[in-house]
């Protein structure tokens, strides 16, 4: 019995029949894959990491205006957090590279906590409100991809502040 390759020939040897490989991701899965490949290339990001006792440290790894996305590297000392925020019109992928982070988000009217260990990813759409905190005893490092590039980060009151305000009424 003949195989498809024996009958039709090897399609990979006919390059003009293959769709072009995109230079940059254009789907959520593509951006998540880009984050995983950057995370795996530890030699490209680990020497850049710095820790700052007064604030979260961040460094833009890549800005691709022609493709509309940015890649950021962040470090988190124990106790440091982002504050409750959204990313304006940007979608994103958060990938934990080292340590552990906790994401606090709202779902169905209640708060949801996600424990994020190395390799964990969170994908979010525009307007997604969350807070990321290093609740652990060791530093953490994360990679963030924003599409389109991040131009705003509106802050929101914490769930505790909203609950306290409602109780005071």
XYZ file of C-alpha atoms in Angstrom:
169
model
C 0.000 0.000 0.000
C 1.346 3.428 -0.927
C 1.547 6.255 1.579
C 0.368 9.789 0.878
C 4.001 10.924 0.686
C 4.779 8.235 -1.872
C 1.775 9.241 -3.964
C 1.873 13.065 -3.662
C 5.475 13.670 -2.742
C 6.801 15.433 0.329
C 4.956 18.760 0.664
C 7.780 20.154 2.822
C 10.113 19.902 -0.170
C 7.825 22.198 -2.148
C 8.344 25.423 -0.200
C 6.173 27.541 -2.483
C 3.114 25.485 -1.402
C 3.621 26.170 2.302
C 2.029 29.213 3.955
C 4.602 31.812 5.008
C 5.731 31.611 8.626
C 4.565 34.790 10.360
C 7.371 36.999 11.632
C 5.356 37.868 14.744
C 2.464 36.273 16.628
C -1.059 37.295 15.725
C -3.161 35.082 18.018
C -3.464 34.512 21.760
C -1.845 31.102 21.306
C 0.962 32.744 19.331
C 1.673 35.280 22.073
C 1.536 32.561 24.759
C 3.984 30.539 22.666
C 6.282 33.552 22.290
C 6.234 34.001 26.076
C 7.126 30.323 26.587
C 9.999 30.513 24.107
C 11.375 33.687 25.721
C 11.033 32.087 29.158
C 13.005 29.052 27.962
C 15.856 31.308 26.787
C 17.043 32.039 30.315
C 20.418 33.344 29.089
C 18.659 36.237 27.328
C 16.770 37.555 30.353
C 18.384 36.333 33.598
C 21.433 38.674 33.422
C 19.068 41.658 33.078
C 17.054 41.031 36.267
C 17.483 43.537 39.067
C 15.731 43.814 42.423
C 14.663 47.106 43.972
C 13.609 47.221 47.619
C 11.490 50.346 47.100
C 9.437 49.374 44.029
C 8.873 46.652 41.485
C 11.648 46.637 38.923
C 10.788 46.394 35.219
C 12.661 46.377 31.931
C 11.294 46.440 28.383
C 12.837 43.433 26.616
C 11.291 44.019 23.243
C 9.183 46.611 21.482
C 7.890 45.737 18.029
C 5.876 48.749 16.818
C 5.367 47.200 13.365
C 3.660 44.188 14.977
C 2.113 46.241 17.787
C 3.392 44.416 20.877
C 5.824 44.873 23.767
C 7.580 42.400 26.054
C 8.432 43.381 29.639
C 10.523 41.669 32.318
C 9.520 42.372 35.947
C 10.990 41.409 39.305
C 9.077 41.190 42.574
C 10.587 41.103 46.040
C 8.477 39.547 48.819
C 5.530 41.799 49.613
C 5.682 43.803 46.380
C 2.531 44.048 44.274
C 1.073 45.792 41.288
C -1.987 47.334 42.894
C -5.398 46.606 41.425
C -5.373 47.694 37.769
C -6.333 46.958 34.181
C -4.334 47.432 30.987
C -6.596 49.796 29.073
C -7.062 48.622 25.505
C -4.220 46.074 25.679
C -4.526 42.313 25.912
C -1.738 40.411 27.579
C 0.052 37.275 28.614
C 1.728 37.047 32.039
C 4.253 34.213 32.486
C 6.046 33.444 35.757
C 9.747 32.754 35.204
C 10.993 32.322 38.788
C 9.443 32.270 42.239
C 5.727 32.464 42.944
C 3.142 35.176 42.415
C -0.515 35.436 43.409
C -3.075 36.975 41.087
C -6.247 38.415 42.630
C -9.059 38.899 40.109
C -12.822 39.315 40.154
C -15.051 36.636 38.679
C -18.803 36.331 39.039
C -18.903 39.095 41.655
C -16.351 37.429 43.934
C -12.599 37.454 44.217
C -10.580 34.610 42.714
C -6.968 33.861 43.642
C -4.569 32.164 41.278
C -1.278 30.816 42.645
C 1.262 31.221 39.852
C 4.417 29.122 39.896
C 7.224 29.018 37.290
C 5.773 28.273 33.868
C 2.253 29.396 34.823
C 0.583 31.728 32.360
C -2.412 34.052 32.624
C -3.994 35.527 29.517
C -6.222 38.583 29.737
C -8.324 40.778 27.479
C -8.701 44.578 27.529
C -10.405 45.819 30.685
C -9.460 42.755 32.788
C -8.960 43.971 36.368
C -6.460 42.181 38.592
C -3.706 42.590 41.122
C -0.477 40.605 41.169
C 1.443 40.202 44.437
C 4.517 38.338 45.632
C 3.124 36.702 48.783
C 6.069 34.300 48.981
C 9.275 34.615 50.976
C 11.539 34.574 47.921
C 11.878 36.956 44.938
C 9.947 36.312 41.731
C 10.451 37.209 38.070
C 7.742 37.445 35.415
C 7.439 38.156 31.709
C 4.560 40.242 30.315
C 3.519 40.648 26.683
C 1.033 43.394 25.789
C -0.807 43.778 22.490
C -1.115 46.521 21.509
C 1.784 47.929 23.484
C 0.864 49.168 26.943
C -0.126 52.850 26.920
C -2.185 53.023 30.110
C -2.663 51.137 33.357
C -5.700 52.557 35.174
C -5.704 51.797 38.894
C -8.814 50.504 40.700
C -9.724 50.403 44.400
C -8.907 47.101 46.085
C -11.713 44.661 46.850
C -11.142 45.349 50.567
C -11.586 49.105 50.074
C -14.774 48.531 48.057
C -16.140 46.198 50.763
C -15.240 48.639 53.560
C -16.911 51.509 51.699
C -20.063 49.443 51.164
C -20.139 48.435 54.842
C -19.776 52.083 55.911
C -22.945 53.076 54.009
